[in-house]
C-alpha positions as a printed NumPy array, in Angstrom:
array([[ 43.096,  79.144, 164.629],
       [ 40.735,  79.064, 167.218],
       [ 37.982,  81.853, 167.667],
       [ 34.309,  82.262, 168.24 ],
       [ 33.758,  81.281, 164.816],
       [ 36.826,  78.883, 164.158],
       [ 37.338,  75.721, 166.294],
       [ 40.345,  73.995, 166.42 ],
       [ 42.141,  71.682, 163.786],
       [ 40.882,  68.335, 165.434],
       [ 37.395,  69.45 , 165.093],
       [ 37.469,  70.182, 161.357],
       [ 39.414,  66.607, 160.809],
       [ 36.732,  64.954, 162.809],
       [ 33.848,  66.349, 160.56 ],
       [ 35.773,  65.503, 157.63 ],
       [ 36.521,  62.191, 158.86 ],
       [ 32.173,  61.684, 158.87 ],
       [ 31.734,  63.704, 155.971],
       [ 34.16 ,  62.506, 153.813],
       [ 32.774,  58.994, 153.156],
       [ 29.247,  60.342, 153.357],
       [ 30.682,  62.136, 150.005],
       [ 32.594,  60.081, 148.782],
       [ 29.56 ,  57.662, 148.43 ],
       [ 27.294,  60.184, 146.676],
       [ 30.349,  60.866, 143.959],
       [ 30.561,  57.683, 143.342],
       [ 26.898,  57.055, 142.857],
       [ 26.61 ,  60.482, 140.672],
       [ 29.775,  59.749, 138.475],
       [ 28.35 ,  56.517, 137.808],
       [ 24.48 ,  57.798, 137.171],
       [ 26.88 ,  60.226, 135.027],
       [ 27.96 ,  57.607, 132.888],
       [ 24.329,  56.084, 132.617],
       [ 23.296,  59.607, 131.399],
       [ 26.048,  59.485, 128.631],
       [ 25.096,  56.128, 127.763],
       [ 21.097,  56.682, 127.131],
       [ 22.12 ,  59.759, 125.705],
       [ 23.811,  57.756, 123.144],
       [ 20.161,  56.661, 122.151],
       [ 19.055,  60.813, 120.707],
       [ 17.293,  63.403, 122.61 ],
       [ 13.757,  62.349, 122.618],
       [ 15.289,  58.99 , 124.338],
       [ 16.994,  60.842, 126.661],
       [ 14.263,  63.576, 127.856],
       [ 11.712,  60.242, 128.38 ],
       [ 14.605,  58.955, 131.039],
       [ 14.249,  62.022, 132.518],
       [ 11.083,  62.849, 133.42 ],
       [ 10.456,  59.743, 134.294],
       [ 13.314,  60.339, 136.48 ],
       [ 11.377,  62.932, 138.351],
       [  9.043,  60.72 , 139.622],
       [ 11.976,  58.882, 141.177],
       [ 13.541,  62.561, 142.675],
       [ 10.319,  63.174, 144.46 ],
       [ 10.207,  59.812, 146.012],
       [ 13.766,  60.331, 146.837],
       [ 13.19 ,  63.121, 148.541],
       [ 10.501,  62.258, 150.552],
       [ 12.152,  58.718, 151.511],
       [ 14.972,  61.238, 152.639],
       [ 13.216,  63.239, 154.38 ],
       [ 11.613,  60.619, 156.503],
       [ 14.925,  58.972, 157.191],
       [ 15.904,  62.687, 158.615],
       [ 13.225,  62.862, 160.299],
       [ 13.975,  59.833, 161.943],
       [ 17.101,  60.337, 162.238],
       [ 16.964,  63.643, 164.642],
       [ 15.783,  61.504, 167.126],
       [ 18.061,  58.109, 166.283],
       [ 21.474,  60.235, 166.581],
       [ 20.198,  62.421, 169.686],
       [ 19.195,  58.639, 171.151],
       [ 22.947,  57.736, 170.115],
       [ 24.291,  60.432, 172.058],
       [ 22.401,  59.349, 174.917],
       [ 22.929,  55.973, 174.683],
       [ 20.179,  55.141, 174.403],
       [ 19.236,  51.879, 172.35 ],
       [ 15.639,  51.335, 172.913],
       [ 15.184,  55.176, 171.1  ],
       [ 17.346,  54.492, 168.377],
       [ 15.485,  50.788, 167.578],
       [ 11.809,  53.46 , 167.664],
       [ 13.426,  55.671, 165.316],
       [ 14.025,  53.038, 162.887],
       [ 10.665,  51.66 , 163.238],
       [  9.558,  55.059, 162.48 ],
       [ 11.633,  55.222, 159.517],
       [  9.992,  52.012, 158.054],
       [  6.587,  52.172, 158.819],
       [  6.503,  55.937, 156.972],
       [  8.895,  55.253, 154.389],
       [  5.993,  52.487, 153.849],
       [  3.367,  54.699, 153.198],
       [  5.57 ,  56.337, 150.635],
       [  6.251,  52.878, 148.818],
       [  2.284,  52.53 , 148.142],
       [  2.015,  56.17 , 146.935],
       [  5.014,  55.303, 144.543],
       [  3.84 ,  52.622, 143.394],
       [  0.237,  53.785, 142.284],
       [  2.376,  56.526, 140.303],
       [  4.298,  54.1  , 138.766],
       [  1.998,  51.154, 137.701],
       [ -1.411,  52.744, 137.489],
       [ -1.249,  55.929, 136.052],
       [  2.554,  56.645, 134.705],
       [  1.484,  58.51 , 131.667],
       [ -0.58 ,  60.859, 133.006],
       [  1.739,  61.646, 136.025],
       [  4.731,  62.238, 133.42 ],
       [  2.525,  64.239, 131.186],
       [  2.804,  67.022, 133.655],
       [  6.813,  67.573, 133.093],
       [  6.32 ,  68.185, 129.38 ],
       [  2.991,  70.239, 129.046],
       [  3.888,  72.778, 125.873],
       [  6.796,  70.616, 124.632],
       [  6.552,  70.281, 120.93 ],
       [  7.305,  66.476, 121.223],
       [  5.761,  65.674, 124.126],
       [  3.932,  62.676, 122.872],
       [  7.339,  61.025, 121.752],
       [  9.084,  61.5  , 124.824],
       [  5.696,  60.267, 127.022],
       [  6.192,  56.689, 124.911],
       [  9.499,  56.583, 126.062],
       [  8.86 ,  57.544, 129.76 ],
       [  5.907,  55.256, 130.259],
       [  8.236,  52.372, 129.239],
       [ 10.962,  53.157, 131.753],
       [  8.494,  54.05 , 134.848],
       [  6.686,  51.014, 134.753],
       [ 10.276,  48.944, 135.538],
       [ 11.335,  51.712, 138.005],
       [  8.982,  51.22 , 139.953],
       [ 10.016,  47.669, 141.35 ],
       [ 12.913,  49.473, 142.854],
       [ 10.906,  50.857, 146.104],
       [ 11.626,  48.167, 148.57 ],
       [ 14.93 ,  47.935, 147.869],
       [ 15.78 ,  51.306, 148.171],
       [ 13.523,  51.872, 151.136],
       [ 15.193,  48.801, 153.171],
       [ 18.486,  50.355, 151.62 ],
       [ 17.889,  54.026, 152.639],
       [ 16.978,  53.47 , 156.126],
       [ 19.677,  51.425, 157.014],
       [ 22.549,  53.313, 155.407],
       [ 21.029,  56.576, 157.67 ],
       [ 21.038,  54.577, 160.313],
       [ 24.729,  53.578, 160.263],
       [ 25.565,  57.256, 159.53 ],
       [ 23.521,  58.655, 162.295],
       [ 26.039,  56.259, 164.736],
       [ 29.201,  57.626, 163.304],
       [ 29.531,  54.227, 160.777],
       [ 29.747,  55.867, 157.158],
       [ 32.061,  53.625, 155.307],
       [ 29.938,  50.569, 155.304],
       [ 27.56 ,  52.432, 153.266],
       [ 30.772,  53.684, 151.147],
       [ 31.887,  50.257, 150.386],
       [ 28.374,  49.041, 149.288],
       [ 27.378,  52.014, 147.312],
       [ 30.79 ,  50.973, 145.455],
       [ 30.004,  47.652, 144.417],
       [ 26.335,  48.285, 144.06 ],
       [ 27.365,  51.196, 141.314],
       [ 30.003,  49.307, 139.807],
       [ 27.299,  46.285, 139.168],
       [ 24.518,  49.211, 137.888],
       [ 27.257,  50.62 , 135.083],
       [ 28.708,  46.989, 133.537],
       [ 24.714,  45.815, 133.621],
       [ 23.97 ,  49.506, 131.737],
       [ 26.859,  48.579, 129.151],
       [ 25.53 ,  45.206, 128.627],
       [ 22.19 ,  46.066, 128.499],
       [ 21.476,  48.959, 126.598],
       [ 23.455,  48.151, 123.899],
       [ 23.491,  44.619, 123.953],
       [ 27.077,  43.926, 124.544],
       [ 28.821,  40.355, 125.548],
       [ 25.769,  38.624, 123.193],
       [ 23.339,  40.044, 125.31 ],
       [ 19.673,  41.588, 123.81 ],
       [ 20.356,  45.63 , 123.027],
       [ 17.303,  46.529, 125.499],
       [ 17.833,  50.133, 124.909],
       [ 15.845,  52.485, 127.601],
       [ 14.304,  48.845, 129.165],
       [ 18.073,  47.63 , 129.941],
       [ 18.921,  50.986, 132.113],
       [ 15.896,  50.123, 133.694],
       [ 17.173,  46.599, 134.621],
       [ 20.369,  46.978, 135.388],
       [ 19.283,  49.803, 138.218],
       [ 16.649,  47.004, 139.561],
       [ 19.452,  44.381, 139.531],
       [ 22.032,  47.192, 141.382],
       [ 19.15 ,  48.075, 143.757],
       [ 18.486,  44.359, 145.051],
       [ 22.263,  43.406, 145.408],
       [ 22.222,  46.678, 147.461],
       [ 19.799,  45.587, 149.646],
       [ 21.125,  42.198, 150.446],
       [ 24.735,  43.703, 150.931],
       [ 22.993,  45.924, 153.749],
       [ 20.643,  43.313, 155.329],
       [ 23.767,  40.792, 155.24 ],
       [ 26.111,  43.558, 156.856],
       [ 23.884,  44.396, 160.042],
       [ 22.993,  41.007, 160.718],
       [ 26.862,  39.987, 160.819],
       [ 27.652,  43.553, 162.459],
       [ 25.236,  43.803, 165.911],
       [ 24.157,  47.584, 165.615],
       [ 22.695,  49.001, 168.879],
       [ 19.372,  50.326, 166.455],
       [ 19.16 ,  46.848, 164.916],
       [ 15.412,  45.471, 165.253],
       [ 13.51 ,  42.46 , 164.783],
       [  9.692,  41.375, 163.498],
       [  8.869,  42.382, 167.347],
       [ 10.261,  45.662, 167.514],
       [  8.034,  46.367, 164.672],
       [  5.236,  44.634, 166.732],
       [  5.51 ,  46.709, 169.698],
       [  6.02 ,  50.456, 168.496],
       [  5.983,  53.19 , 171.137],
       [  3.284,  55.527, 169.73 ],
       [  3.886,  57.565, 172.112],
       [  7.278,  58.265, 170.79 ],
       [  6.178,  57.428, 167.259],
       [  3.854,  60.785, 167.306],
       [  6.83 ,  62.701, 168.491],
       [  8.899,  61.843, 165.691],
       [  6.051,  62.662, 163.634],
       [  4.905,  65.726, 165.392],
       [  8.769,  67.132, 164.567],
       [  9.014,  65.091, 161.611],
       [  6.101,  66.007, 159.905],
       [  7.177,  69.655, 159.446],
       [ 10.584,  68.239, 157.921],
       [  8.245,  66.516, 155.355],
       [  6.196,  69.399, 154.552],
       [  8.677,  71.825, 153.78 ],
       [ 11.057,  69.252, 152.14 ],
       [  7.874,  68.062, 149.853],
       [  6.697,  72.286, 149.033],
       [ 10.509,  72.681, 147.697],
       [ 10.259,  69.068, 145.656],
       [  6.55 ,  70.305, 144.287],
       [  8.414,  73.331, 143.559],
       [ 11.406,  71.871, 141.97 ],
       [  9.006,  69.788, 139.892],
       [  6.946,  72.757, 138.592],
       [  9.612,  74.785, 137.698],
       [ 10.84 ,  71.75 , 135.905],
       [  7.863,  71.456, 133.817],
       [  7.907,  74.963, 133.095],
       [ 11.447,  74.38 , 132.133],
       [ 10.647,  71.875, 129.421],
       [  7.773,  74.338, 128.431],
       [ 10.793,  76.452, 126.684],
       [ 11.029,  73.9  , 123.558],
       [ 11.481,  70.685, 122.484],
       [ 13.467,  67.354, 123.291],
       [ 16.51 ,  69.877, 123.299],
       [ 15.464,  71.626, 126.734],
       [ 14.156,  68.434, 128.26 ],
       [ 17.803,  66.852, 127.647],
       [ 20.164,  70.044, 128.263],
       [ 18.405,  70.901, 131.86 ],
       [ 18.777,  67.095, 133.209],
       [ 22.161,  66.874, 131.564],
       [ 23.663,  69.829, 133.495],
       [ 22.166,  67.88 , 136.66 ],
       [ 23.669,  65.173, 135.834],
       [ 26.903,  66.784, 135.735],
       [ 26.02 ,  69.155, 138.859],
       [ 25.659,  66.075, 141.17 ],
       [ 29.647,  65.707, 140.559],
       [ 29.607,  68.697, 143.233],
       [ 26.075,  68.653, 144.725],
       [ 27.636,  66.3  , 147.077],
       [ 28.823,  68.626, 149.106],
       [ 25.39 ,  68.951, 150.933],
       [ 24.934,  65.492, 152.06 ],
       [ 28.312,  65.585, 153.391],
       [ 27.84 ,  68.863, 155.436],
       [ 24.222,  67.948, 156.525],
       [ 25.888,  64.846, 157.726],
       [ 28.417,  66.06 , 159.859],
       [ 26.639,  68.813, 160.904],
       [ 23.687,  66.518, 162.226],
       [ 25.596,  63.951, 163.616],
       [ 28.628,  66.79 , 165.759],
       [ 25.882,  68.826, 166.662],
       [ 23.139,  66.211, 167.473],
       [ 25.239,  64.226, 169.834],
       [ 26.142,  67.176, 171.695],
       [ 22.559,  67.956, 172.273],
       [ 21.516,  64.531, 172.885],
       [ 24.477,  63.974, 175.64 ],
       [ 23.252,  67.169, 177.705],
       [ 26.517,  69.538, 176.325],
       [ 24.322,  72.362, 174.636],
       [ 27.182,  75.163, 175.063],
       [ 29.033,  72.779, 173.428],
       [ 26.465,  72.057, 170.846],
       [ 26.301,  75.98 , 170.177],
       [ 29.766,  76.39 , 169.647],
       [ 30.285,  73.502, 167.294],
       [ 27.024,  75.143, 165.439],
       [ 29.076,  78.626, 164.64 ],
       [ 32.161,  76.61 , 163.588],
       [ 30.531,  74.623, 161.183],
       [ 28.26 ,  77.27 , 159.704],
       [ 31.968,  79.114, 158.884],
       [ 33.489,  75.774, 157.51 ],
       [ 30.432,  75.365, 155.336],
       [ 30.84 ,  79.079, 153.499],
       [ 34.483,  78.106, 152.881],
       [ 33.86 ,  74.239, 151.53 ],
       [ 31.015,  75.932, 149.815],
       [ 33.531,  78.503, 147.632],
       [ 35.709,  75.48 , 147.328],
       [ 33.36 ,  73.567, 145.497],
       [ 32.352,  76.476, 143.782],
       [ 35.821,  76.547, 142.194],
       [ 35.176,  72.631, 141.314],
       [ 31.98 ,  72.71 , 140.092],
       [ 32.861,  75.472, 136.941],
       [ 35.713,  72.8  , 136.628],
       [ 33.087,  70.369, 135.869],
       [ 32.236,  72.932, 132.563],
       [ 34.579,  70.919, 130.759],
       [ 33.056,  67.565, 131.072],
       [ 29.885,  68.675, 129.28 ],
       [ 31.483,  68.438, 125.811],
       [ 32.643,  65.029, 126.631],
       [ 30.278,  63.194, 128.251],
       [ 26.989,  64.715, 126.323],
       [ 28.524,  64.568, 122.699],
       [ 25.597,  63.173, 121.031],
       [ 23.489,  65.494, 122.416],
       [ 22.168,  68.005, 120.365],
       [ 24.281,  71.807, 119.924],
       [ 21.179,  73.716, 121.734],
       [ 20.813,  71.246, 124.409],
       [ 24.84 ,  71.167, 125.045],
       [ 25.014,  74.603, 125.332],
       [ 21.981,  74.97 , 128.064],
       [ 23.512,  72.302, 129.889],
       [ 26.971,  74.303, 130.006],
       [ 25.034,  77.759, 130.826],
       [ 22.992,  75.824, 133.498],
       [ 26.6  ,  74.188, 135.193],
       [ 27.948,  77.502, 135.026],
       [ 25.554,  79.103, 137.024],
       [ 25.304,  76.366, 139.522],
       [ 28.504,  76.08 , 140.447],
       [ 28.2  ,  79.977, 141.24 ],
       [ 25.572,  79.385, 144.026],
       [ 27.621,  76.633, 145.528],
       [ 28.949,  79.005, 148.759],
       [ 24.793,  79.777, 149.381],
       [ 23.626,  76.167, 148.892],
       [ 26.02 ,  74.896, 151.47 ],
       [ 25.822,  77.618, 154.243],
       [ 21.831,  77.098, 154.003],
       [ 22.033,  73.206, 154.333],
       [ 24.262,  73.683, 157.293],
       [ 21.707,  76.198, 159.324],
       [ 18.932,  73.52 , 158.282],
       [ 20.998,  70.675, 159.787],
       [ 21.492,  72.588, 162.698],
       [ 18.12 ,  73.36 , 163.256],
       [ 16.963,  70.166, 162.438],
       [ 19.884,  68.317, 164.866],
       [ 17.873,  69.642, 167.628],
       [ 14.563,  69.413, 166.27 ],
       [ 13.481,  72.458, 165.495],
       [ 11.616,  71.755, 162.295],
       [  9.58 ,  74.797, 162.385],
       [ 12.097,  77.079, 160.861],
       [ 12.619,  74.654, 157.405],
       [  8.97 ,  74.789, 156.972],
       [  8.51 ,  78.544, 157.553],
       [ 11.435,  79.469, 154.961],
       [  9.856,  77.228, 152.195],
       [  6.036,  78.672, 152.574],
       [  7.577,  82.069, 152.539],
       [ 10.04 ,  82.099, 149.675],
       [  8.724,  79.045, 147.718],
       [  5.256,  78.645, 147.806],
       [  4.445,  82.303, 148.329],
       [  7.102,  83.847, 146.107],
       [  8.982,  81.47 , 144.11 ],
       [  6.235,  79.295, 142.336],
       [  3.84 ,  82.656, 141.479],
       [  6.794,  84.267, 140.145],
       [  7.785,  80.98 , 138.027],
       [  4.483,  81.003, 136.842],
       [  4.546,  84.628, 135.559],
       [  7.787,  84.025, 134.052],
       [  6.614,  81.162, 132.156],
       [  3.481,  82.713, 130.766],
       [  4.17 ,  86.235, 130.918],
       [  7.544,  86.647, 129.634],
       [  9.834,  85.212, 126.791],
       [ 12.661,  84.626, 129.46 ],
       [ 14.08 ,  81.384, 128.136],
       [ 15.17 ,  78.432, 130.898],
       [ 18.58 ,  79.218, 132.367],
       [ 17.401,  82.81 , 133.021],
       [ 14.629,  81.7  , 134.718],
       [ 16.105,  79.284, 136.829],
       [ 18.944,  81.86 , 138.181],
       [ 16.01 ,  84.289, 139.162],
       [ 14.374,  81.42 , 141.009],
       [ 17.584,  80.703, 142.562],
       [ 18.199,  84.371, 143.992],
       [ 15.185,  84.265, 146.404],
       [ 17.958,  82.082, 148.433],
       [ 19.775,  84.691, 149.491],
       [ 16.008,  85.551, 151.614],
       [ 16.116,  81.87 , 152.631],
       [ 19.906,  81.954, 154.233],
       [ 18.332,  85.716, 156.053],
       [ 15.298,  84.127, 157.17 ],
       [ 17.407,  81.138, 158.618],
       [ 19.95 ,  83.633, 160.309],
       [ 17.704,  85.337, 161.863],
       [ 15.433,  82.243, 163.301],
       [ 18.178,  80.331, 164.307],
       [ 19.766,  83.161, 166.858],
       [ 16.416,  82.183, 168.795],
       [ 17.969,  79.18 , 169.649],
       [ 14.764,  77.071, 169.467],
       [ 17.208,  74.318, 168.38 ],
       [ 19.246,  73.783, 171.289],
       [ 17.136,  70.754, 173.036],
       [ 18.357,  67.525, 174.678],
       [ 15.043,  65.84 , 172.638],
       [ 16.665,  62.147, 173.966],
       [ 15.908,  63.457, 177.943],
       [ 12.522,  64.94 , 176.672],
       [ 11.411,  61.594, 175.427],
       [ 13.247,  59.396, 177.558]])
């Protein structure tokens, strides 16, 4: 069926055919950081909750590596689209010189001053101290991962900004596999090896990381790709371009690090609710969530990539059409992994059964609900991937000041220490101030400040 709001069949195969892999990767990476969950929390709650939070530290570096390699990547698939090689080679430069910045900030967190960093996630938890001991233990290790994951990060964007996403499928399936054997050996100290405990999950996901990032060094030298780039390249950066990226960029990275501040307070206030129980129930229903979380990365992908070429080979009709047909694919996918997400329910029981009885049963309320926002969370990632495909980073940045740092962090804060409203209410109140988010979008994106050919602008 082919309408103003449905293309035809081709065009939904071809964005499956991108985002597909691009989703097939994350499952496998979150079934297998699924397993790693059930096996530390095989070690008790207090073991599990230190993981954890020190696994926040980790999400907001995540998320701001990401959100430099979009950043980048605007420009790098709008360059592709153009054919453009020089631009694409900048935006990668780009990618790594910022996602450098972030390594040193990571780092300090890490090394220097772990415990007082991860003290913030458990302020008012009645064992807070026990849980800090096991954090600061697991940190320190953790953070040896940032170069691999940088050099790792950027280059898998890269080859999925070009249309190349099962390289980084293949990789990210031997790189998991060698994480989850190293976890079994490791933490429990199977095949004669020492039963590390919290220590051994930290090295096998060191020892995964740097196999990772040889597979992906090893794969572009033996595969010429057009944004390839040597010592020189990084020698002779366009600034000129540089500051562009940045200049669009840098509004990508504000609003992407407001919602991870965000996320991380209302985390902390989370784990304000009680003890080791709460700590271990919220990150366990996350851990299950990511089984359908995937979903974004794999719309966000084909979204930017459809749409960005478009813009970046002149076709912006073209590029506005494809924009309506994928904003109604993503409300459909979205209720389809709606369906597959309360599905998930039924793992909980399974996977967590050492966990305590309180912090099962948060975990399964906390799924639940979830799974019921699925249809919203994908429609909005779709109109920020549009927007962002043609580099209008203005309206991202404008949605999160309004709803998150104006409304959704005062009202967190009131509901942590003006009410009794325990964690999974207060997280599905937080939650409904996207519905103003997806209105906000709507409304900014019918300006059309995203329909640019940024490759001719900054040719």
């Amino acid at each position: 069926m082919r309408s103003k709001y449905f293309g035809p069949g081709s065009f939904y195969k071809n964005a499956l055919l991108i985002a597909l892999p691009v989703m097939g990767q994350s499952l496998i990476q979150n079934l297998i950081s699924l397993i790693d969950n059930f096996m530390v929390s095989g070690l008790g709650d207090v073991k599990m909750s230190g993981v954890n939070i020190a696994g926040q530290i980790l999400f907001v570096f995540m998320v701001l590596l990401n959100t430099v390699c979009t950043s980048g990547g605007i420009f790098m698939t709008q360059f592709y689209g153009a054919e453009d090689k020089r631009g694409m080679r900048q935006a990668l430069c780009f990618k790594l010189v910022v996602a450098g910045i972030a390594i040193a900030a990571y780092l300090a967190v890490c090394m220097v001053f772990p415990r007082q960093a991860l003290s913030l996630m458990v302020t008012g938890n009645s064992e807070a101290e026990a849980i800090l001991d096991v954090g600061v233990r697991y940190i320190r290790l953790m953070g040896y991962i940032g170069v691999p994951i940088v050099i790792s990060s950027t280059i898998a964007t890269s080859l999925r900004e070009v249309g190349e996403v099962k390289a980084p499928l293949v990789i990210s399936v031997v790189a998991t596999l060698i994480n989850t054997f190293l976890n079994w050996v490791l933490i429990y100290g199977n095949l004669g090896a020492p039963r590390l405990e919290v220590e051994g999950a930290a090295y096998a996901t060191i020892t995964a990381r740097c196999v990772e990032m040889v597979m992906y060094l090893a794969y572009i030298r033996k595969h010429k790709q057009p944004f390839a780039i040597g010592v020189s390249d990084l020698m002779h950066i366009d600034w000129r371009l540089f500051l562009a990226i940045l200049k669009k960029g840098g509004m990508v990275i504000f609003s992407e690090m407001i919602w991870v501040v965000s996320e991380t307070i209302t985390t902390a206030l989370y784990n304000s609710r009680g003890g080791a129980d709460v700590v271990s129930g919220m990150s366990a229903s996350f851990a299950i969530a990511n089984l359908f979380f995937v979903a974004f990365g794999g719309i966000t992908t084909a979204t930017a990539i459809i749409v960005g070429k478009s813009l970046g080979a002149g076709a912006l009709d073209k590029a506005r059409e494809q924009a309506r047909w994928l904003l109604t694919a993503a409300l459909i996918f979205g209720v389809f992994m709606a369906f597959f997400g309360l599905a998930t329910m039924l793992l909980v029981p399974v996977v967590f059964v050492k966990l305590s009885g309180g912090a099962q049963d948060i975990c399964r309320q906390m799924v639940f609900w979830m799974a019921l926002f699925m249809p919203v969370w994908v429609y909005q990632n779709a109109q920020f991937a549009i927007s962002r495909a043609g580099g209008d980073t203005m309206m991202g940045m404008m949605v999160d000041v309004v709803c998150t740092l104006c409304i959704a962090i005062p009202l967190m804060i009131f509901l942590a220490k003006g009410t009794a409203v325990g964690p999974v209410a207060m997280y599905i109140i937080i939650k409904t101030l996207d519905f103003l988010k997806i209105a906000i979008a709507w409304v900014w994106l019918k300006k059309e400040r995203w329909v640019k050919n940024l490759a001719q602008e900054n040719a």
